[in-house]
């Protein structure tokens, strides 16, 4: 038996950098260094673990939609151990929102062929956390999302979803879409050997015509939502800082009382 | 007046506070019609009516508890078809966002998530969002279909606004996908007796500086003296000192209380993403250079093992 896993990954601006908006109110990707979203590293890691724990012939494809630089994210995933990569790039994609992105990803996943899709819990830039659910809806397969623990056996995916009110055990037949949280297990660092091997792994490039998607289904002009304005929040005004010399707790209590919290 | 659908988040009929906040926002746009599903759905009607629901559409079936997300999407879609609302509002829980997203796709609509405010506009509701770890604030609209918007807890006040709250049975037929993901087990969380993290007026958090699970008792004692919820940084959660459900930040909960007290937390960008919009921020940290001090209204540079117990004592004394 074989198991085809597609891992969706995103190339995002570094969160520790100074992120801002471009003139057209899309995320400015030019002035900040980009990287593979840390939350997608967990997805790559779980794909690798499923592969390592399986007797099946597992093939892991990493998939991203994004500009030329987004290939860096694919390289990182390949150096962690994924087998091959698909990069979807098209000028018409600039400014595509979550609904549009899910269309592009779903078509690409179908074209690549899959038994299991694994995504991170959300991106670290847009942070909507809706793409995995949208993919399940579009592909018409079970959604097994926000797992802190995941396993695949005999064509069934199982996992634990930790919600606010309860922790749930989930189960679905493949094919399915899974997303994993940052509680699912530390992602491995690429080894030197992995980095060297990644250079020889295939990276395919597809554009919208390869996916039979019309330009008017995606892009900023055709987005389903519109950002009318973006304003930098005023920095918080500097507060009072005291050094504890034996009275710090009482001083803090005094402040809280002055603000009517006590 | 146009109707606005409000998806009700409830536990066995007990309506959670963020849903009442949604009703406040829904009334700015039109007449709120609530949709309550699953066990106890009909019991929600009283409190929903008190807060402005003109109608409460209910439906109960075992599918809601036995299968993940999709049965709820099917029901909400049925409600949209029955009511033709001007907008659909859902609270921004993880499940809420998933339900909203799938609904939007099905009804051919755009979706906005994690709004922190909502106003009526000439071209449909305008949502305010807080992005890039709350360093920017944006205003957005849905431009296609019926706007589907998820709203973060604490984004509006709960306001009494008595309305009819007429209960109507919603008719739902489940889709083929409804039974795709089976919930085979459920372990309910033990109640701590403290307020819900995302709903609390005061949050007291501990980080790596707390240095051990047993020391979280200090943080809990401070929280209890103020009637606060307890939060934790990811470093504290990863170390196994406090449960993940209490993590504040990008991959945990995002909180916006009246008062946030950070103890032994450095203030990394991912932590700030979850607490930066708190009204008043206070920190105790032994490192005067810690970035958390850039955010504070009041900060104490000192050892939390000295400062926190003294603070707790003083609060108890003052409260008598
Ligand atoms: C994708 C991603 C998502 C993340 N999501 C989150 C998230 O949701 N939430 C989150 O919190 N983090 C998150 N992080 C991690 C984040 O980057 C930081 O590593 C984390 O917030 C650090 O936690 P901390 O402040 O408790 O620990 P540290 O950064 O180690 O800080 C500990 C602080 O305690 C102080 N201290 C030590 N001892 C004492 C003492 N006795 N008295 C007083 N002060 C003392 C130290 O001076 C220091 O400032 C995420 C990271 C990534 C990459």
Coordinates of C-alpha atoms and ligand atoms in Angstrom, one line a residue:
Chain A
X1 CA 0.0 0.0 0.0
X2 CA 1.1 3.5 -0.5
X3 CA 0.1 6.7 1.4
X4 CA 0.4 10.0 -0.3
X5 CA 0.7 12.9 2.1
X6 CA 0.5 16.5 1.0
X7 CA 1.7 19.1 3.5
X8 CA 0.6 22.7 2.9
X9 CA 3.1 25.3 4.0
X10 CA 3.2 29.0 4.0
X11 CA 6.1 31.4 3.6
X12 CA 5.6 34.3 6.0
X13 CA 7.3 37.5 7.1
X14 CA 9.4 36.9 10.3
X15 CA 7.2 37.8 13.3
X16 CA 10.2 39.2 15.1
X17 CA 10.7 41.6 12.3
X18 CA 8.9 44.9 11.7
X19 CA 5.8 43.7 9.8
X20 CA 3.7 46.2 8.0
X21 CA 1.3 46.8 5.1
X22 CA 2.1 47.7 1.5
X23 CA 0.4 50.6 -0.3
X24 CA -2.4 48.4 -1.5
X25 CA -3.0 47.1 2.1
X26 CA -1.7 43.6 1.4
X27 CA 1.0 42.3 3.7
X28 CA 4.4 43.9 2.8
X29 CA 6.6 41.0 1.9
X30 CA 9.6 43.0 0.6
X31 CA 11.0 44.7 3.7
X32 CA 10.9 41.8 6.1
X33 CA 12.8 38.5 5.9
X34 CA 10.5 35.6 5.2
X35 CA 10.6 32.0 6.5
X36 CA 8.6 28.8 6.6
X37 CA 5.9 29.5 9.1
X38 CA 6.9 27.8 12.4
X39 CA 3.4 26.4 12.8
X40 CA 3.8 24.6 9.5
X41 CA 7.0 22.9 10.7
X42 CA 4.8 21.0 13.1
X43 CA 2.8 19.7 10.1
X44 CA 6.0 18.6 8.3
X45 CA 7.1 16.9 11.5
X46 CA 3.9 14.9 11.9
X47 CA 4.1 13.9 8.2
X48 CA 7.6 12.6 8.8
X49 CA 6.6 10.7 11.9
X50 CA 3.6 9.1 10.2
X51 CA 6.0 8.0 7.5
X52 CA 8.5 6.7 9.9
X53 CA 5.8 4.7 11.8
X54 CA 4.2 3.3 8.7
X55 CA 4.8 0.0 6.9
X56 CA 3.3 1.6 3.8
X57 CA 5.2 3.3 1.1
X58 CA 4.8 6.9 2.1
X59 CA 5.4 9.9 -0.1
X60 CA 5.4 13.4 1.3
X61 CA 4.8 16.4 -1.0
X62 CA 5.1 19.9 0.4
X63 CA 3.0 22.5 -1.3
X64 CA 3.0 26.3 -1.1
X65 CA 1.3 29.2 -2.9
X66 CA 3.5 32.3 -2.9
X67 CA 6.1 34.5 -4.6
X68 CA 9.5 33.2 -5.9
X69 CA 11.0 33.5 -2.4
X70 CA 8.4 31.1 -1.0
X71 CA 10.7 28.3 -2.5
X72 CA 12.8 28.9 0.7
X73 CA 10.0 27.5 2.7
X74 CA 9.8 24.4 0.4
X75 CA 13.6 23.9 0.7
X76 CA 13.4 23.9 4.5
X77 CA 10.6 21.3 4.4
X78 CA 12.6 19.2 2.0
X79 CA 15.7 19.4 4.1
X80 CA 13.6 18.2 7.1
X81 CA 12.8 15.2 5.0
X82 CA 9.9 15.7 2.7
X83 CA 10.2 13.9 -0.7
X84 CA 9.2 16.5 -3.2
X85 CA 7.7 20.0 -3.5
X86 CA 5.2 22.0 -5.6
X87 CA 5.4 25.7 -5.9
X88 CA 2.4 27.6 -7.2
X89 CA 3.2 31.0 -8.4
X90 CA 1.3 33.4 -10.6
X91 CA 1.3 37.2 -10.8
X92 CA -2.5 37.1 -10.7
X93 CA -2.4 35.6 -7.2
X94 CA -1.2 38.8 -5.5
X95 CA -3.7 39.8 -2.8
X96 CA -5.7 36.5 -2.8
X97 CA -7.6 36.0 0.5
X98 CA -8.3 32.8 2.4
X99 CA -11.3 31.7 0.3
X100 CA -9.2 32.2 -2.9
X101 CA -6.1 30.6 -1.5
X102 CA -8.1 27.5 -0.4
X103 CA -9.3 27.2 -4.0
X104 CA -5.8 27.2 -5.4
X105 CA -4.5 24.8 -2.7
X106 CA -7.5 22.4 -3.2
X107 CA -7.0 22.3 -7.0
X108 CA -3.2 21.7 -6.5
X109 CA -3.8 19.0 -3.9
X110 CA -6.1 17.2 -6.3
X111 CA -3.7 17.5 -9.1
X112 CA -0.8 16.2 -7.0
X113 CA -2.9 13.3 -5.7
X114 CA -3.4 12.6 -2.0
X115 CA -4.6 10.4 0.7
X116 CA -3.9 12.7 3.6
X117 CA -3.5 16.5 3.7
X118 CA -1.6 17.9 6.8
X119 CA -1.6 21.7 7.6
X120 CA -0.4 23.8 10.5
X121 CA -3.0 25.2 12.9
X122 CA -2.9 28.7 11.3
X123 CA -0.4 30.9 9.6
X124 CA 1.8 33.2 11.8
X125 CA 0.9 36.3 9.7
X126 CA -2.8 36.2 8.8
X127 CA -3.5 33.9 11.8
X128 CA -7.1 33.1 10.6
X129 CA -6.8 29.4 11.1
X130 CA -9.5 28.6 8.6
X131 CA -7.6 27.1 5.6
X132 CA -7.7 23.5 6.8
X133 CA -11.5 23.6 7.3
X134 CA -11.9 25.3 3.9
X135 CA -9.8 22.6 2.3
X136 CA -11.9 19.8 3.8
X137 CA -15.1 21.6 2.5
X138 CA -13.7 22.0 -1.0
X139 CA -12.2 18.5 -1.2
X140 CA -15.4 17.0 0.3
X141 CA -13.4 14.9 2.7
X142 CA -13.4 14.7 6.6
X143 CA -11.9 17.5 8.6
X144 CA -9.8 16.2 11.5
X145 CA -8.3 19.5 12.7
X146 CA -6.4 21.0 15.6
X147 CA -4.8 17.8 16.7
X148 CA -2.2 17.6 19.5
X149 CA -1.7 14.0 18.7
X150 CA -2.2 12.2 15.4
X151 CA -1.7 8.7 14.0
X152 CA -2.6 6.8 10.8
X153 CA -3.4 3.1 10.6
X154 CA -5.3 0.9 8.1
X155 CA -6.7 3.8 6.2
X156 CA -8.0 5.6 9.3
X157 CA -6.6 8.8 10.9
X158 CA -7.1 9.3 14.6
X159 CA -6.2 12.2 16.9
X160 CA -6.8 14.2 20.0
X161 CA -8.3 17.7 19.7
X162 CA -7.9 19.7 22.9
X163 CA -10.8 22.2 23.1
X164 CA -11.8 24.7 25.7
X165 CA -14.5 22.6 27.3
X166 CA -13.2 19.1 26.6
X167 CA -10.5 17.1 25.0
X168 CA -11.9 15.0 22.1
X169 CA -10.8 11.8 20.4
X170 CA -11.5 12.0 16.7
X171 CA -11.5 9.4 14.0
X172 CA -12.0 9.5 10.2
X173 CA -11.4 7.4 7.1
X174 CA -8.9 8.5 4.6
X175 CA -8.7 10.6 2.5
X176 CA -8.9 13.4 5.0
X177 CA -7.6 16.9 5.9
X178 CA -5.7 17.1 9.2
X179 CA -4.3 20.2 11.0
X180 CA -1.8 19.9 13.9
X181 CA -1.1 22.3 16.8
X182 CA 2.2 23.4 18.3
X183 CA 1.5 20.8 21.0
X184 CA 1.9 18.0 18.6
X185 CA 5.7 17.7 19.1
X186 CA 8.8 19.7 18.5
X187 CA 9.8 19.9 14.9
X188 CA 13.2 18.5 14.0
X189 CA 16.1 20.6 12.7
X190 CA 17.3 19.8 9.2
X191 CA 20.6 17.8 9.4
X192 CA 23.5 18.6 7.2
X193 CA 22.8 15.5 5.2
X194 CA 19.2 16.6 4.9
X195 CA 20.2 20.0 3.6
X196 CA 22.4 18.5 1.0
X197 CA 19.8 15.9 -0.1
X198 CA 17.2 18.6 -0.4
X199 CA 19.1 20.3 -3.2
X200 CA 18.5 17.3 -5.4
X201 CA 14.8 16.8 -4.6
X202 CA 12.3 17.8 -7.3
X203 CA 10.5 21.2 -7.0
X204 CA 7.7 21.6 -9.6
X205 CA 6.3 24.9 -10.5
X206 CA 2.6 25.4 -11.4
X207 CA 0.7 28.4 -12.4
X208 CA -3.1 29.1 -12.5
X209 CA -3.5 27.6 -16.0
X210 CA -1.9 24.4 -14.8
X211 CA -4.8 24.3 -12.2
X212 CA -7.6 25.4 -14.6
X213 CA -8.2 28.4 -12.4
X214 CA -9.2 31.7 -14.1
X215 CA -7.5 34.9 -13.1
X216 CA -10.9 36.4 -12.1
X217 CA -11.3 33.8 -9.4
X218 CA -8.4 35.0 -7.4
X219 CA -6.3 38.1 -6.6
X220 CA -6.8 41.3 -4.8
X221 CA -9.5 42.7 -7.1
X222 CA -11.6 39.5 -6.8
X223 CA -11.1 38.9 -3.1
X224 CA -14.2 38.2 -1.0
X225 CA -13.2 40.8 1.5
X226 CA -11.6 44.2 1.3
X227 CA -9.4 46.0 3.8
X228 CA -10.4 49.7 3.7
X229 CA -7.8 51.0 6.0
X230 CA -4.9 50.0 8.2
X231 CA -3.5 52.2 11.0
X232 CA -0.5 51.5 13.2
X233 CA -1.7 51.4 16.8
X234 CA -0.3 54.2 18.8
X235 CA 2.5 52.9 21.0
X236 CA 1.4 52.4 24.6
X237 CA 2.4 55.4 26.7
X238 CA 5.4 54.7 29.0
X239 CA 4.4 53.5 32.4
X240 CA 5.9 53.8 35.8
X241 CA 8.7 51.4 36.6
X242 CA 10.0 50.9 40.1
X243 CA 12.8 48.7 41.5
X244 CA 11.8 46.5 44.3
X245 CA 13.7 47.5 47.4
X246 CA 11.5 45.5 49.8
X247 CA 8.3 47.5 49.1
X248 CA 7.6 46.5 45.5
X249 CA 4.5 44.4 46.2
X250 CA 2.9 47.1 48.3
X251 CA 3.8 49.7 45.8
X252 CA 2.1 47.6 43.1
X253 CA -0.9 47.2 45.4
X254 CA -1.1 51.0 45.8
X255 CA -1.1 51.4 42.0
X256 CA -3.9 48.8 41.6
X257 CA -5.9 50.5 44.3
X258 CA -5.4 53.9 42.5
X259 CA -6.8 52.3 39.4
X260 CA -9.8 50.9 41.4
X261 CA -8.8 47.2 40.8
X262 CA -8.8 46.7 44.6
Chain B
X1 CA -35.3 45.8 9.4
X2 CA -32.7 43.2 8.2
X3 CA -32.2 40.2 10.3
X4 CA -28.7 39.2 11.6
X5 CA -28.0 35.6 12.5
X6 CA -26.1 35.0 15.7
X7 CA -24.6 31.5 16.3
X8 CA -25.1 30.6 19.9
X9 CA -22.2 29.1 21.8
X10 CA -23.6 27.3 24.8
X11 CA -22.9 24.3 27.1
X12 CA -26.1 22.3 27.7
X13 CA -28.2 25.4 27.4
X14 CA -26.0 27.7 29.4
X15 CA -25.1 30.6 27.0
X16 CA -21.5 31.7 27.0
X17 CA -20.8 35.4 27.5
X18 CA -19.3 36.0 24.0
X19 CA -22.6 35.2 22.5
X20 CA -24.3 37.9 24.5
X21 CA -21.6 40.3 23.2
X22 CA -22.5 39.2 19.7
X23 CA -26.1 40.2 20.3
X24 CA -25.0 43.7 21.2
X25 CA -23.0 44.0 18.0
X26 CA -25.8 42.4 15.9
X27 CA -28.3 45.0 17.1
X28 CA -26.1 47.7 15.5
X29 CA -26.7 46.0 12.1
X30 CA -30.2 44.7 12.4
X31 CA -32.5 42.4 14.3
X32 CA -30.7 39.5 16.0
X33 CA -32.0 36.0 15.2
X34 CA -30.2 33.4 17.3
X35 CA -29.4 29.8 16.2
X36 CA -28.9 27.3 19.0
X37 CA -28.0 23.7 18.4
X38 CA -27.7 20.5 20.3
X39 CA -28.7 19.4 23.8
X40 CA -30.3 22.2 25.8
X41 CA -30.8 24.4 22.7
X42 CA -34.3 25.4 23.7
X43 CA -33.1 26.4 27.2
X44 CA -31.0 29.3 25.7
X45 CA -34.1 31.3 24.6
X46 CA -34.7 33.1 27.9
X47 CA -31.3 34.8 28.2
X48 CA -31.1 35.4 24.5
X49 CA -34.4 37.2 24.5
X50 CA -33.3 39.4 27.4
X51 CA -30.3 40.5 25.3
X52 CA -32.1 41.3 22.1
X53 CA -32.9 38.1 20.1
X54 CA -36.2 38.5 18.3
X55 CA -36.2 34.9 17.4
X56 CA -34.4 31.8 18.5
X57 CA -34.0 29.0 15.9
X58 CA -33.3 25.7 17.7
X59 CA -32.5 22.2 16.6
X60 CA -31.3 19.2 18.5
X61 CA -29.9 15.9 17.1
X62 CA -27.3 13.5 18.3
X63 CA -25.1 14.4 15.3
X64 CA -24.0 17.6 17.0
X65 CA -22.2 15.8 19.8
X66 CA -21.1 12.8 17.8
X67 CA -19.5 14.4 14.8
X68 CA -17.1 17.3 14.3
X69 CA -18.1 20.7 13.0
X70 CA -20.0 19.8 9.8
X71 CA -23.5 19.1 11.3
X72 CA -23.3 22.6 12.8
X73 CA -22.4 24.0 9.4
X74 CA -25.4 22.2 7.8
X75 CA -27.7 23.7 10.4
X76 CA -26.3 27.2 10.1
X77 CA -26.7 27.0 6.3
X78 CA -30.3 25.9 6.7
X79 CA -30.8 29.0 9.0
X80 CA -29.2 31.3 6.4
X81 CA -31.6 29.9 3.7
X82 CA -34.6 30.2 6.0
X83 CA -33.8 33.8 7.1
X84 CA -31.8 35.5 4.3
X85 CA -29.9 37.5 6.9
X86 CA -27.8 40.7 6.4
X87 CA -24.9 39.1 8.1
X88 CA -23.9 36.0 10.2
X89 CA -22.0 36.5 13.4
X90 CA -20.1 33.7 15.2
X91 CA -17.7 34.0 18.2
X92 CA -14.0 33.5 17.4
X93 CA -13.4 30.2 19.2
X94 CA -11.4 27.7 17.2
X95 CA -14.6 25.8 16.4
X96 CA -16.5 29.0 15.7
X97 CA -14.0 30.0 13.1
X98 CA -14.1 26.6 11.4
X99 CA -17.9 26.6 11.3
X100 CA -17.9 30.2 9.9
X101 CA -15.3 29.4 7.2
X102 CA -17.1 26.4 5.8
X103 CA -20.5 28.2 5.9
X104 CA -19.0 31.2 4.0
X105 CA -17.7 28.9 1.3
X106 CA -21.0 27.1 0.9
X107 CA -23.1 30.2 0.7
X108 CA -20.7 32.0 -1.6
X109 CA -19.6 34.6 0.9
X110 CA -16.5 36.2 2.1
X111 CA -15.4 35.8 5.7
X112 CA -13.7 38.1 8.3
X113 CA -12.3 36.5 11.4
X114 CA -11.3 37.8 14.8
X115 CA -13.1 41.2 14.6
X116 CA -12.7 43.3 17.7
X117 CA -15.4 45.8 16.8
X118 CA -18.3 46.0 14.3
X119 CA -20.3 48.9 12.9
X120 CA -23.0 49.3 10.3
X121 CA -21.7 50.8 7.0
X122 CA -23.1 51.9 3.7
X123 CA -21.7 48.8 2.0
X124 CA -22.4 46.4 4.8
X125 CA -20.9 45.8 8.2
X126 CA -17.4 47.2 8.8
X127 CA -15.2 45.0 11.0
X128 CA -12.2 46.3 13.0
X129 CA -9.3 43.8 13.4
X130 CA -6.1 43.9 15.3
X131 CA -3.2 42.4 13.3
X132 CA 0.5 41.7 13.4
X133 CA 0.5 41.1 17.2
X134 CA -1.9 44.0 17.6
X135 CA 0.6 46.5 16.2
X136 CA -2.0 47.5 13.5
X137 CA -5.7 48.0 13.5
X138 CA -7.5 47.5 10.2
X139 CA -11.1 48.1 9.0
X140 CA -12.5 45.6 6.5
X141 CA -15.7 44.6 4.7
X142 CA -17.0 41.4 3.1
X143 CA -17.5 42.3 -0.6
X144 CA -19.3 39.2 -1.8
X145 CA -22.4 37.4 -0.5
X146 CA -23.7 37.6 3.0
X147 CA -21.0 38.8 5.4
X148 CA -19.8 36.0 7.7
X149 CA -17.9 37.5 10.6
X150 CA -16.3 36.0 13.7
X151 CA -15.8 38.2 16.7
X152 CA -13.3 37.9 19.6
X153 CA -14.5 37.7 23.2
X154 CA -14.6 41.0 25.1
X155 CA -15.2 43.0 21.9
X156 CA -18.4 44.5 23.1
X157 CA -20.4 45.1 26.3
X158 CA -23.2 42.7 27.3
X159 CA -26.4 44.9 27.2
X160 CA -29.9 44.0 28.3
X161 CA -32.3 44.7 25.4
X162 CA -35.5 42.7 26.0
X163 CA -37.0 41.2 22.8
X164 CA -39.5 38.6 21.9
X165 CA -37.1 35.7 21.6
X166 CA -39.8 33.5 20.0
X167 CA -38.5 29.9 19.7
X168 CA -38.9 28.3 16.3
X169 CA -37.8 24.8 15.3
X170 CA -35.2 24.9 12.6
X171 CA -35.5 22.2 10.0
X172 CA -32.1 20.7 9.1
X173 CA -31.1 17.9 6.8
X174 CA -27.6 16.7 7.3
X175 CA -25.2 16.6 4.4
X176 CA -23.1 13.5 3.3
X177 CA -20.1 15.1 4.9
X178 CA -21.8 15.5 8.3
X179 CA -20.7 12.1 9.6
X180 CA -17.2 12.2 8.2
X181 CA -15.3 12.8 11.5
X182 CA -16.5 10.8 14.4
X183 CA -15.9 12.0 18.0
X184 CA -15.1 8.7 19.7
X185 CA -14.3 10.1 23.1
X186 CA -14.6 13.2 25.2
X187 CA -13.0 14.2 28.5
X188 CA -14.5 17.3 29.9
X189 CA -12.2 19.7 31.6
X190 CA -12.3 20.0 35.3
X191 CA -13.6 23.3 36.4
X192 CA -11.1 25.4 38.4
X193 CA -13.8 27.7 39.8
X194 CA -11.9 30.6 38.4
X195 CA -13.3 32.8 35.6
X196 CA -12.9 31.7 32.0
X197 CA -9.5 33.0 30.6
X198 CA -10.9 34.8 27.6
X199 CA -13.8 36.3 29.5
X200 CA -12.1 37.4 32.7
X201 CA -11.8 41.1 33.7
X202 CA -8.5 40.4 35.3
X203 CA -5.8 37.9 34.2
X204 CA -2.8 37.0 36.2
X205 CA -0.1 35.1 34.2
X206 CA 3.1 33.3 35.0
X207 CA 6.1 32.5 32.8
X208 CA 9.4 30.7 32.9
X209 CA 10.4 32.9 35.8
X210 CA 7.8 31.0 38.0
X211 CA 10.3 28.1 37.8
X212 CA 8.2 25.1 38.5
X213 CA 4.6 23.7 38.6
X214 CA 4.5 23.9 42.3
X215 CA 5.3 27.6 42.3
X216 CA 2.2 28.4 40.2
X217 CA 0.4 28.3 43.6
X218 CA 1.8 31.8 44.1
X219 CA 0.3 33.0 40.8
X220 CA -3.0 31.3 41.7
X221 CA -3.1 32.9 45.1
X222 CA -2.6 36.3 43.6
X223 CA -5.3 35.6 41.0
X224 CA -7.8 34.4 43.7
X225 CA -7.2 37.6 45.7
X226 CA -8.4 39.5 42.7
X227 CA -11.0 37.1 41.4
X228 CA -8.9 36.7 38.3
X229 CA -8.2 34.0 35.7
X230 CA -4.8 32.4 35.5
X231 CA -2.7 32.5 32.3
X232 CA 0.7 31.2 31.4
X233 CA 3.3 31.8 28.8
X234 CA 4.2 29.1 26.3
X235 CA 7.5 28.5 28.1
X236 CA 5.6 27.6 31.3
X237 CA 3.2 25.4 29.3
X238 CA 5.9 23.6 27.4
X239 CA 7.7 22.9 30.7
X240 CA 4.5 21.2 31.8
X241 CA 3.9 23.6 34.7
X242 CA 0.5 24.7 33.6
X243 CA -2.2 23.4 31.2
X244 CA -2.1 24.5 27.5
X245 CA -5.8 25.7 27.8
X246 CA -4.4 28.6 29.9
X247 CA -1.7 29.6 27.4
X248 CA -1.8 33.3 26.4
X249 CA -0.5 34.3 23.0
X250 CA -0.4 33.5 19.3
X251 CA -0.9 29.8 19.7
X252 CA -2.9 30.0 22.9
X253 CA -5.8 32.3 23.9
X254 CA -6.0 35.9 23.1
X255 CA -7.1 38.0 26.0
X256 CA -8.2 41.6 26.4
X257 CA -9.0 42.1 30.1
X258 CA -9.2 45.3 32.1
X259 CA -6.0 44.3 33.9
X260 CA -3.2 41.9 32.9
X261 CA -0.5 41.0 35.4
X262 CA 2.6 39.3 33.8
X263 CA 4.9 37.6 36.3
X264 CA 8.3 36.2 35.1
X265 CA 7.3 36.7 31.5
X266 CA 9.8 38.4 29.1
X267 CA 7.2 39.7 26.6
X268 CA 8.1 37.9 23.4
X269 CA 6.1 39.0 20.3
X270 CA 4.1 35.8 20.3
X271 CA 3.1 36.4 23.9
X272 CA 2.3 40.0 23.2
X273 CA 0.0 38.9 20.3
X274 CA -2.3 37.5 22.9
X275 CA -2.4 40.3 25.5
X276 CA -1.3 43.5 24.0
X277 CA -4.8 45.0 23.8
X278 CA -5.4 44.6 27.6
X279 CA -6.5 47.9 29.1
X280 CA -4.0 48.1 31.9
X281 CA -0.8 46.0 31.9
X282 CA 1.4 45.3 34.9
X283 CA 4.6 43.3 35.1
X284 CA 6.9 41.8 37.7
X285 CA 10.3 40.8 36.2
X286 CA 13.8 40.7 37.7
X287 CA 15.3 41.9 34.4
X288 CA 14.9 45.7 33.9
X289 CA 15.6 45.2 30.2
X290 CA 12.7 42.7 29.6
X291 CA 10.6 43.8 26.6
X292 CA 7.4 43.4 28.7
X293 CA 8.3 46.7 30.4
X294 CA 7.7 48.5 27.1
X295 CA 4.0 47.7 27.4
X296 CA 3.4 48.3 31.1
X297 CA 1.4 50.9 32.9
X298 CA 3.2 49.9 36.0
X299 CA 6.2 47.6 36.4
X300 CA 8.2 46.3 39.3
X301 CA 11.8 45.2 38.6
X302 CA 12.3 42.5 41.2
X303 CA 12.1 38.9 42.2
X304 CA 8.6 37.6 41.8
X305 CA 9.1 35.3 44.8
X306 CA 9.3 38.4 46.9
X307 CA 7.0 40.8 45.1
X308 CA 4.0 38.5 44.3
X309 CA 3.4 37.2 47.9
X310 CA 3.7 40.7 49.3
X311 CA 1.2 42.0 46.7
X312 CA -1.2 39.2 47.5
X313 CA -1.0 39.9 51.2
X314 CA -1.5 43.6 50.7
X315 CA -4.5 43.0 48.4
X316 CA -6.1 40.7 51.1
X317 CA -5.4 43.3 53.8
X318 CA -6.9 46.1 51.8
X319 CA -10.0 44.0 50.9
X320 CA -10.3 43.1 54.5
Ligands
LIG1 C1 5.1 30.0 16.3 C2 5.3 30.4 17.7 C3 4.2 30.5 18.5 C4 4.3 30.9 19.8 N1 3.2 31.1 20.6 C5 3.3 31.5 21.9 C6 2.2 31.8 22.7 O1 1.0 31.5 22.3 N2 2.4 32.3 23.9 C7 3.6 32.5 24.4 O2 3.7 33.0 25.6 N3 4.7 32.3 23.7 C8 4.6 31.8 22.4 N4 5.7 31.5 21.7 C9 7.1 31.5 22.4 C10 7.7 32.9 22.7 O3 8.5 33.2 21.5 C11 8.6 32.9 23.9 O4 9.5 31.8 23.8 C12 7.8 32.7 25.2 O5 6.7 33.6 25.3 C13 8.7 32.9 26.4 O6 8.0 32.7 27.6 P1 8.5 33.4 28.9 O7 8.4 34.9 28.8 O8 7.7 32.8 30.1 O9 10.0 32.9 29.1 P2 11.4 33.7 28.9 O10 11.4 34.5 27.6 O11 12.4 32.8 29.2 O12 11.2 34.8 30.0 C14 11.2 34.5 31.4 C15 11.3 35.9 32.1 O13 11.2 35.6 33.5 C16 12.1 36.5 34.2 N5 12.4 35.9 35.5 C17 13.1 34.8 35.7 N6 13.1 34.5 37.1 C18 12.4 35.5 37.7 C19 12.1 35.8 39.0 N7 12.5 35.0 40.0 N8 11.4 36.9 39.3 C20 11.0 37.7 38.3 N9 11.2 37.5 37.0 C21 12.0 36.4 36.7 C22 13.3 36.6 33.3 O14 13.9 37.9 33.5 C23 12.6 36.6 31.9 O15 12.3 37.9 31.4 C24 5.6 31.1 20.4 C25 6.7 31.0 19.6 C26 6.6 30.6 18.3 C27 7.8 30.5 17.4

